Coordinates of C-alpha atoms in Angstrom, one line a residue:
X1 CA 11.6 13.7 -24.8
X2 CA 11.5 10.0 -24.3
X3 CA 15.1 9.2 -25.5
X4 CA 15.4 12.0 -22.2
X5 CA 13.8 10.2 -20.2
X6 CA 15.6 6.6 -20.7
X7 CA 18.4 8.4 -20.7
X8 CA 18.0 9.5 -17.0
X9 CA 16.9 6.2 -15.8
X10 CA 19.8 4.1 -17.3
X11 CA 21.4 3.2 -13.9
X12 CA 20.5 -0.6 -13.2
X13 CA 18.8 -1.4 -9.1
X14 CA 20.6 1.3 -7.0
X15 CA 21.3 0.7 -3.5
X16 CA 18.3 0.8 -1.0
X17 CA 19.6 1.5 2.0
X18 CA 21.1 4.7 0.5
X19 CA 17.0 5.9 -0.7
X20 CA 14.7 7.9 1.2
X21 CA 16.2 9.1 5.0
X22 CA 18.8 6.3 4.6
X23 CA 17.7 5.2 8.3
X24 CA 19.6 2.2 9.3
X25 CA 17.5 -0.9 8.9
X26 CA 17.3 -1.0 13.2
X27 CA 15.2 2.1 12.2
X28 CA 13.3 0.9 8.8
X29 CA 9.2 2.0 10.7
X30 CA 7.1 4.2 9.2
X31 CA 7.3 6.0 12.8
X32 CA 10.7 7.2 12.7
X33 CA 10.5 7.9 9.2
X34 CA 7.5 10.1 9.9
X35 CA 9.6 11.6 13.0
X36 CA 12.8 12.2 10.6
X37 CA 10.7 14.0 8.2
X38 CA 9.4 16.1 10.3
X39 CA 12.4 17.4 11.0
X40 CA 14.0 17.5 7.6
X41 CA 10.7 18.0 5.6
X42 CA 9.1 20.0 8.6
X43 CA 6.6 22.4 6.8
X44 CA 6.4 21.2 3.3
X45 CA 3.7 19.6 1.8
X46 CA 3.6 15.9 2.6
X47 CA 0.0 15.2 1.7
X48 CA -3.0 17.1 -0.3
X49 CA -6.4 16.4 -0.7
X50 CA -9.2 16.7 -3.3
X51 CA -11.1 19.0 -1.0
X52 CA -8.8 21.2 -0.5
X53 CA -7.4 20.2 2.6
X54 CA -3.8 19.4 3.3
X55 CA -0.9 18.4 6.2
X56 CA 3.0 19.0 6.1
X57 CA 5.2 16.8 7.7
X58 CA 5.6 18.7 10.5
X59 CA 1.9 18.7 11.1
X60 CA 1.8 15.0 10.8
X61 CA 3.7 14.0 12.9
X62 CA 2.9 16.4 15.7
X63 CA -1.1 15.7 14.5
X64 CA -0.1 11.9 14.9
X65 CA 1.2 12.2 18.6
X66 CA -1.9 13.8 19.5
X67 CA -4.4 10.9 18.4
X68 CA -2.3 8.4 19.8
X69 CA -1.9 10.0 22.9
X70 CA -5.6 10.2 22.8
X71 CA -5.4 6.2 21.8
X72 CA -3.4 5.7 25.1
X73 CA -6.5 7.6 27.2
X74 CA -8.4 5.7 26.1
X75 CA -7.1 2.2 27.4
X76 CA -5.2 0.8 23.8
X77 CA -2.6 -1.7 24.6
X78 CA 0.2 -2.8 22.1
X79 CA -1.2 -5.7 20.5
X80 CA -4.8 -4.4 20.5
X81 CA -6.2 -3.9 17.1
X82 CA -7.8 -1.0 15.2
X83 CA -10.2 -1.3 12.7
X84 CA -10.1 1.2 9.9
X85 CA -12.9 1.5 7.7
X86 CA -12.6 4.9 5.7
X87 CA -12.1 6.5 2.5
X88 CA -9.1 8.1 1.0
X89 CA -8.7 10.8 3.7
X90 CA -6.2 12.7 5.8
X91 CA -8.1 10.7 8.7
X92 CA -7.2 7.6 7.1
X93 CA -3.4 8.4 7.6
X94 CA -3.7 9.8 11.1
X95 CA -5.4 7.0 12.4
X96 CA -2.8 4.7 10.9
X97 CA 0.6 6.4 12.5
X98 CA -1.1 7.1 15.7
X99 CA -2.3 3.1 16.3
X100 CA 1.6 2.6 14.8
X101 CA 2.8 5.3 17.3
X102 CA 1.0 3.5 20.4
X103 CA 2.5 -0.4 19.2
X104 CA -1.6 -1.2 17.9
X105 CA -2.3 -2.9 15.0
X106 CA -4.1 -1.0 12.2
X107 CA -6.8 -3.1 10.0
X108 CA -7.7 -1.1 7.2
X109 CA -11.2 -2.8 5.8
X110 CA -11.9 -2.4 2.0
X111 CA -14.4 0.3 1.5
X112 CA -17.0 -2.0 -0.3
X113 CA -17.4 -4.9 2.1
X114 CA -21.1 -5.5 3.2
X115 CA -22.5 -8.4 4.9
X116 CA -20.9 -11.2 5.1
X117 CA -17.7 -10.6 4.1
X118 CA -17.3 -7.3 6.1
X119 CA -18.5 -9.4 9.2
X120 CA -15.7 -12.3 8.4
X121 CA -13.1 -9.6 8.9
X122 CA -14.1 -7.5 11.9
X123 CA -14.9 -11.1 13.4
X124 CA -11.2 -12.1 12.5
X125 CA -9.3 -9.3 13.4
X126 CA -11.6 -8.3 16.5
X127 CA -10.8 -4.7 17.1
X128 CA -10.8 -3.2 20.3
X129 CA -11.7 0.6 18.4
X130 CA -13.7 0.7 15.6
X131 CA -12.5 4.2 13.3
X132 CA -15.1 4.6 10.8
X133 CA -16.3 7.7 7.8
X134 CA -20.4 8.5 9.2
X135 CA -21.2 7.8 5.6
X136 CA -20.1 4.0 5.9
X137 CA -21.2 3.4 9.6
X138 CA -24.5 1.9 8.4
X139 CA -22.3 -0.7 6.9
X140 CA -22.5 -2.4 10.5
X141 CA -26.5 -2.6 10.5
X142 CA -25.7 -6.3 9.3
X143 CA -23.1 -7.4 11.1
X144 CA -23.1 -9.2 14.0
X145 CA -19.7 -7.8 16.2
X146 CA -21.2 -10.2 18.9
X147 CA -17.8 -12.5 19.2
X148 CA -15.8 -8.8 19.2
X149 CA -15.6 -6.8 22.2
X150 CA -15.8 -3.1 20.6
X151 CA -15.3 -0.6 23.1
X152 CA -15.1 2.2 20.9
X153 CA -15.9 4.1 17.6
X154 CA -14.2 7.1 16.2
X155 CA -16.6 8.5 14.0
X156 CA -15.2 10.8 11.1
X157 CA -17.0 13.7 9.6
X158 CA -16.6 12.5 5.4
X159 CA -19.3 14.8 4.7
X160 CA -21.8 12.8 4.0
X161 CA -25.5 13.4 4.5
X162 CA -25.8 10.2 6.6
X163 CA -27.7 10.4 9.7
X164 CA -25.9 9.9 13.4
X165 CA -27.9 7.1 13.9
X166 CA -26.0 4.0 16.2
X167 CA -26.1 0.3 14.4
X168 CA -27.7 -2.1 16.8
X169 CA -24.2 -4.1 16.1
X170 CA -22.4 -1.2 17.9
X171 CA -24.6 -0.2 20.3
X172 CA -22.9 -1.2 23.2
X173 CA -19.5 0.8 22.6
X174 CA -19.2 4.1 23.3
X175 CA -19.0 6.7 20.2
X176 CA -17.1 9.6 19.9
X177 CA -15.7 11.9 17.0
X178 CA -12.4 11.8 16.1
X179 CA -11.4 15.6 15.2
X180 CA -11.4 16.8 18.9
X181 CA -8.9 14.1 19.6
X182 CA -6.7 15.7 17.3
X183 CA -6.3 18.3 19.9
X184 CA -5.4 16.1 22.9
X185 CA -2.0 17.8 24.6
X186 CA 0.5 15.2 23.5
X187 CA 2.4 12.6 26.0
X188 CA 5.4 11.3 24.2
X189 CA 6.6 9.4 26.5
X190 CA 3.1 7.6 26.6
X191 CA 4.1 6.5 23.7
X192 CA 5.5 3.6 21.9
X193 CA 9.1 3.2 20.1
X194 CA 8.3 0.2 17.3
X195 CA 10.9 -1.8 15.8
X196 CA 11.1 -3.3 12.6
X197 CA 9.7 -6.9 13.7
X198 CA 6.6 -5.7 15.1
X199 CA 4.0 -6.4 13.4
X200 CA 1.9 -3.0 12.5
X201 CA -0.7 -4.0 9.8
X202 CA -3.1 -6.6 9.4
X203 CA -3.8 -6.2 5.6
X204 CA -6.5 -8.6 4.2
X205 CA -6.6 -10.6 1.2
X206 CA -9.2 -10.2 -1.8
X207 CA -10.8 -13.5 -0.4
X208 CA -11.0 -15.1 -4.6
X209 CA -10.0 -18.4 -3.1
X210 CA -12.1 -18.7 -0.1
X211 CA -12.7 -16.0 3.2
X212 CA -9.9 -13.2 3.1
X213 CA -7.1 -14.0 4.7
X214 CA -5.4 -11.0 7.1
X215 CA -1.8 -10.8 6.5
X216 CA 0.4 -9.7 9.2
X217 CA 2.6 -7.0 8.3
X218 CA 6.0 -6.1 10.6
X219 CA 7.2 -2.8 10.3
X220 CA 10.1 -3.5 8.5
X221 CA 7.7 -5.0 5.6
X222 CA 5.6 -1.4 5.3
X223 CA 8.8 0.5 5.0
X224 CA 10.4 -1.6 2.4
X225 CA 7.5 -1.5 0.3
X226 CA 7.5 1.9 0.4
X227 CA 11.2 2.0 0.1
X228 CA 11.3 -0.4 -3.1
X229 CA 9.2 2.4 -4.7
X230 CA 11.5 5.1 -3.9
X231 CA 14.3 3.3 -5.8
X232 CA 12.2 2.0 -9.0
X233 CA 10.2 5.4 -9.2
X234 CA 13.8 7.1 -8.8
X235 CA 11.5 9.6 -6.1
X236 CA 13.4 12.8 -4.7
X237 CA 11.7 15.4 -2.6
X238 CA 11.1 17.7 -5.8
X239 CA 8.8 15.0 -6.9
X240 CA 4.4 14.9 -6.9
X241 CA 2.7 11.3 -6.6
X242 CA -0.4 11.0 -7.5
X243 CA -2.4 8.6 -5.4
X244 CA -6.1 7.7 -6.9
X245 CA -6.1 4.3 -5.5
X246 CA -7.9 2.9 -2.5
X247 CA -5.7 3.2 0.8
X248 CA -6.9 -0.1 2.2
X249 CA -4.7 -1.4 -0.7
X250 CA -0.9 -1.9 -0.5
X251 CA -0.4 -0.4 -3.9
X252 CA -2.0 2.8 -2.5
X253 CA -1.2 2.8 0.9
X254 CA 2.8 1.6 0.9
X255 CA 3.9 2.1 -2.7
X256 CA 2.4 5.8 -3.6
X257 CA 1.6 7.2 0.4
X258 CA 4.5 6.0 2.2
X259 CA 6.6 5.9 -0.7
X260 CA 6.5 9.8 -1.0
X261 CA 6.8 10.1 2.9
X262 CA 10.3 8.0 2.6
X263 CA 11.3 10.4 -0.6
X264 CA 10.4 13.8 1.5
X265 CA 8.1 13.8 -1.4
X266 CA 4.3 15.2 -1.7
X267 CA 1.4 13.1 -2.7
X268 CA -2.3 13.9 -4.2
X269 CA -5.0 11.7 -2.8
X270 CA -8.3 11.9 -4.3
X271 CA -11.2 9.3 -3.2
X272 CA -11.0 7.2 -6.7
X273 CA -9.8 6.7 -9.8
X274 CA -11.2 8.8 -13.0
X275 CA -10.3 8.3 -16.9
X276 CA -11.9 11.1 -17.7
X277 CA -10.4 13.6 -15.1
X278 CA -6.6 11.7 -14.7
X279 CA -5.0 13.9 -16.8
X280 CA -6.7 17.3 -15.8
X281 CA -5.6 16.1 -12.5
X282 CA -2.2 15.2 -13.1
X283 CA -2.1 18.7 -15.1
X284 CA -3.5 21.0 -12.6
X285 CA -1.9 18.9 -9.3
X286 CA 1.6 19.5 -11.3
X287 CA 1.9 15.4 -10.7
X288 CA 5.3 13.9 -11.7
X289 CA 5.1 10.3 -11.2
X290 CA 1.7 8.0 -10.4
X291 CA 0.6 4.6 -10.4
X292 CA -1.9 2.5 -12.9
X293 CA -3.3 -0.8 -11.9
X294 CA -4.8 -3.3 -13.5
X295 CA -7.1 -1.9 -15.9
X296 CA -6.4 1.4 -15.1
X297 CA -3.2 2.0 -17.7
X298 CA -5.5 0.8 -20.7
X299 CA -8.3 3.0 -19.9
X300 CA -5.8 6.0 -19.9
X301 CA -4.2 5.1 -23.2
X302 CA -8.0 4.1 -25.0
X303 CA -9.1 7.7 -23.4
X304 CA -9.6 10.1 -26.9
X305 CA -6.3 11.5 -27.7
X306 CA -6.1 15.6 -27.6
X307 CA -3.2 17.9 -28.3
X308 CA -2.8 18.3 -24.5
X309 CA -1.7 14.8 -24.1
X310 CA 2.4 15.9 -23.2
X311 CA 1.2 19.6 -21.6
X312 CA 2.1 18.6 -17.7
X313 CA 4.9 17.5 -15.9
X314 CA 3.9 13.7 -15.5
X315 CA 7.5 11.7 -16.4
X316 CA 6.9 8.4 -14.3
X317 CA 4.3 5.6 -14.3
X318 CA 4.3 2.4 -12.7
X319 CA 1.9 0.5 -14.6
X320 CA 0.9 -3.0 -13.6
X321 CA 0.8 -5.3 -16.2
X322 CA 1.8 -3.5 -19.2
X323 CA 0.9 -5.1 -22.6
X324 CA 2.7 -4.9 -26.0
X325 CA -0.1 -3.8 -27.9
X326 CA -0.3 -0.7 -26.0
X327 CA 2.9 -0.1 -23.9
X328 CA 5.4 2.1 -26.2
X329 CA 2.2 3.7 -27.9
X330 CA 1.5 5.1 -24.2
X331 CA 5.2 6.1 -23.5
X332 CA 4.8 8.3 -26.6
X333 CA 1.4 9.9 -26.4
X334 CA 1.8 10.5 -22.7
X335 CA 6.1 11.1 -23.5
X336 CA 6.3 9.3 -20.0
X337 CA 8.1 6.0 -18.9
X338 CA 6.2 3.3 -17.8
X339 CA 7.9 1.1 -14.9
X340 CA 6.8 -2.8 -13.9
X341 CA 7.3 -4.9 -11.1
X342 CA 5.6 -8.1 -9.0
X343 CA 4.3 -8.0 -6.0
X344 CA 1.6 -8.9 -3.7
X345 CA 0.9 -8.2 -0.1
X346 CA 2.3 -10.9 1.8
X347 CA 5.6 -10.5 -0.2
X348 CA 6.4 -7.3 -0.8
X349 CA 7.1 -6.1 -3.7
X350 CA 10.2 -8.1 -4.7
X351 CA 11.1 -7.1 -8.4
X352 CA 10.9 -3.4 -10.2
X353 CA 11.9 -3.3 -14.1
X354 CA 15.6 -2.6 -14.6
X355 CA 16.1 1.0 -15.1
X356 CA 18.1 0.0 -18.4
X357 CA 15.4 -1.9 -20.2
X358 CA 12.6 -0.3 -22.1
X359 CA 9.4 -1.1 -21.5
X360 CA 8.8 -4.9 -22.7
X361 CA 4.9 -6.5 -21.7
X362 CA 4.4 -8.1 -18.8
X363 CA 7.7 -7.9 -18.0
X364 CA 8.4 -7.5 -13.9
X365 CA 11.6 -7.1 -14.0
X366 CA 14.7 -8.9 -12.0
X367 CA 14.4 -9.8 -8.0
X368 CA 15.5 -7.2 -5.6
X369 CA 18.5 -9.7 -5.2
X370 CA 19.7 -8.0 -1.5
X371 CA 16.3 -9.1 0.0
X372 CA 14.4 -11.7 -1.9
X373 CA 14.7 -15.1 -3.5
X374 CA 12.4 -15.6 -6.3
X375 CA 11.8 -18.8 -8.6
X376 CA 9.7 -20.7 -11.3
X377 CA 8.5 -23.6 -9.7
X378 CA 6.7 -26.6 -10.7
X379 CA 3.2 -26.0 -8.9
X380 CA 3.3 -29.8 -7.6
X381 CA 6.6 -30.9 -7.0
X382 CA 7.8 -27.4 -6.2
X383 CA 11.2 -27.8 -8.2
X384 CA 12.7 -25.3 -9.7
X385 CA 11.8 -25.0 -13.7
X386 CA 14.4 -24.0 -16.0
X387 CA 14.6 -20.6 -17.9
X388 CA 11.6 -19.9 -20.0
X389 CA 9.2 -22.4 -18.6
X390 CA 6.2 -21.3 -17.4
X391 CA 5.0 -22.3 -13.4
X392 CA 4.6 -20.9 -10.2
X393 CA 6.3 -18.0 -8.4
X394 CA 7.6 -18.5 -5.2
X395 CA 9.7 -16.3 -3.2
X396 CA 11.1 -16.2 0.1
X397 CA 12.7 -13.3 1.9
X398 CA 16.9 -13.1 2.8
X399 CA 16.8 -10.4 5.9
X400 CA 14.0 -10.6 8.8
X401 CA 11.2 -8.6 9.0
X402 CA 11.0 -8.0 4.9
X403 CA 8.1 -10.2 4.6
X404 CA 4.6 -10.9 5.9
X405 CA 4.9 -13.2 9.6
X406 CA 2.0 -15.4 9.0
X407 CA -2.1 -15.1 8.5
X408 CA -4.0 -14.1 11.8
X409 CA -5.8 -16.7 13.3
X410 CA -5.1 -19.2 10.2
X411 CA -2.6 -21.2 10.9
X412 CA -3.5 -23.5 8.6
X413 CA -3.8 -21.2 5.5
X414 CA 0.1 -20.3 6.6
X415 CA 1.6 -23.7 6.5
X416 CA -0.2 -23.9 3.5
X417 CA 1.4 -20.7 1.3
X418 CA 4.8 -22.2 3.0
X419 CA 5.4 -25.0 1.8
X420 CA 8.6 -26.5 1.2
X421 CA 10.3 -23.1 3.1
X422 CA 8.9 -21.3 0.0
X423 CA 6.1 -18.6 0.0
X424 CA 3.5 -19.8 -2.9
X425 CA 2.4 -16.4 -4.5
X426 CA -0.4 -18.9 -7.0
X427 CA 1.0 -16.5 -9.7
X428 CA 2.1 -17.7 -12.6
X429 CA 5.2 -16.4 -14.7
X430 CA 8.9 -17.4 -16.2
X431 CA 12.1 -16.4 -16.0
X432 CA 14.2 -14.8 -19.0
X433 CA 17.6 -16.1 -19.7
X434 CA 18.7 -12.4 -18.2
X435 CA 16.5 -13.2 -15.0
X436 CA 14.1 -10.8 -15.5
X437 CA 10.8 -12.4 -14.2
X438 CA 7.8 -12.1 -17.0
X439 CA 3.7 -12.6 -14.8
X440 CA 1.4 -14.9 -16.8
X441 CA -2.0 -15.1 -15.1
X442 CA -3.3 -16.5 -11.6
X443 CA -1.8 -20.3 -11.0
X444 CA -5.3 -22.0 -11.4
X445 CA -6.0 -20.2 -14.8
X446 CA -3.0 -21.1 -16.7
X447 CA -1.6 -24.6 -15.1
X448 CA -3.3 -27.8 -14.7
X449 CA -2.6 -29.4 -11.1
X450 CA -2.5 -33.0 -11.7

């Protein structure tokens, strides 16, 4: 089955801007890819949930025009941001197309931020709407949105037992729920037509190194991350993702979500990640292709092993970082082929494994050579190293609109990743002799700065 599978895959990078709706790159948005599929997709499945609930495309879109229309009515500009802070939901999606649909900026906050660092990022991106589960609203009891000037909060029904209680924080904008909105008469022509350089997401850092930085996100940037997946994922409209991932991360949200959206694809979205129930899932879901980050691929391959293991339909995994003690031992339990590439938000993702090579640890793969530069640098002189030597990635795009257009409000943190007209991921890797980029560790952890 595996021997199959390579087999299939054994075509080299194709050519993106053949993938997906092949939209000419004028037209590379998630809006009219959303507005193409509802017209080739229409009424199949585009996304499923783990309560049971679930949109076409068709529905989308139209669903989509309603809330931003309702966005318009209620005084959002193009420029103005929206705050998203939800879990993996089919609110989650709507609220990010329709703020896309009306030229806003959607800021989707990681679901576990309290104090502190919650308040850094609704002080940095200060939203003008607020959309927000009832279960995490409480969040805001210790915030201080003083230096914001929140006019509104959608509040979503997650079904939580919270109370409708207002925080003191938020007390001064109005509140409203967001499912009658989604029955707002739509005004199309109320709304926006985006192009590729405007600037859609601001997607916020992990903050390891200091407060998160937001990362501003063109248009063109969501769709080729999503379109980048199409092509090392080999998606087609007959294919299943499986997203378990948090949507306030780009792995989630561009390269599993949007990814299948671009493919004419459906996708499974459950709230979290589970060993114990990814493969019942993946079995009963009739998944064909998912992701694994991080820790997640080891967990799956240490889960107890059972005579089930290759009874589903699962062929595709892209599983980031793969390691050799592990890697073809998965491939054959699962009979699947695992995929690698490198990425991080502010870049893209800018190499996939070659479809010819079998799996090899940590191995990322070659540059997507029509769209990105990538080296091994020295991380103090910035020279390029030669073949084999171990240093810092940096990368820079070749076509506008590809790449992230700067941290909000920090300019400084911006001239600082650009240095030298090179974008410093702080990654560390090398090169092969074939150009296939290998990732190391974090920068700090492996290289010395002198």
């Amino acid at each position: 089955m595996l021997e199959v599978l390579r087999s299939w895959t054994m075509r080299g990078h194709p050519n993106l801007d053949d993938l997906g709706p092949a939209l000419p790159r004028e037209q590379w948005t998630l809006v009219d890819a959303v507005r193409h599929q509802a017209a080739a997709a229409a009424e199949r499945e585009f996304l499923s949930f783990e309560n049971g609930s679930s949109v076409s495309f068709s529905e989308f879109n139209d669903l989509t025009d309603r809330l931003g229309t309702a966005l318009c009515d209620l005084g959002v500009q193009p420029g103005d941001r929206i705050l998203g802070l939800l879990t993996n939901s089919r609110e989650f999606m709507l609220a990010m197309i329709a703020t896309h649909k009306v030229g806003a900026i959607f800021v989707p906050i990681n679901t576990e931020l309290r104090g502190n660092f919650l308040e850094h990022q609704v002080h940095n991106s200060s939203p003008r709407i607020i959309v927000v589960d009832n279960g995490l609203i409480e969040r805001f009891d210790a915030v201080d949105t003083s230096p914001t000037a929140i006019e509104t909060v959608l509040r979503v029904n997650d079904g939580s037992d919270s109370t409708n209680s207002t925080p003191e924080s938020l007390s001064g904008a109005s509140h409203m729920p967001l499912e009658p909105l989604l029955e707002t008469v739509p005004r199309i022509e109320a709304l926006a037509t985006p192009v590729p350089e405007d600037v859609c997401t601001i997607m916020y850092t992990s903050g390891t190194t200091g407060p998160s930085k937001g990362v501003l996100m063109p248009q063109g940037h969501c769709y080729l991350f999503a379109l980048g997946t199409v092509a090392a994922m080999e998606l087609t409209q007959d294919d299943r993702y499986f997203c378990c991932m948090p949507l306030f991360h780009a792995n989630g949200l561009f390269m599993q979500v949007y990814a299948s959206l671009l493919a004419g694809a459906s996708c499974h979205v459950t709230k979290r990640f589970s060993v114990t129930d990814w493969l019942n899932i993946v079995r009963e879901e009739k998944i064909t292709v998912t992701n694994a980050l991080g820790v997640m691929p080891e967990f799956i391959f240490r889960s107890p092993a059972s005579n089930r293991d290759q009874d589903h339909l699962l062929t595709r995994i892209l599983a980031i970082p793969v390691a050799e003690e592990w890697g073809e031992a998965m491939e054959e339990r699962f009979g699947v082929v695992l995929r690698q590439g490198f990425g991080m938000t502010e870049v893209n993702m800018v190499t996939y494994s070659d479809l010819d090579d079998p799996v090899m640890a940590s191995c990322a793969g070659p540059p997507l050579s029509d769209f990105f530069e990538v080296i091994i640098a020295d991380p103090d002189t910035d020279r390029e190293l030669p073949r084999n030597e171990i240093g810092e990635i940096l990368v820079r795009p070749k076509v506008p609109f590809c790449f992230n257009v700067g941290y909000f409000k920090m300019p400084d943190k911006t001239v600082e990743a650009w240095r030298n007209l090179w974008f410093h991921t702080g990654d560390a890797g090398h090169m092969d002799p074939e150009g296939r980029l290998f990732f190391v560790d974090r920068i700090k952890d492996r290289i010395r700065r002198r």
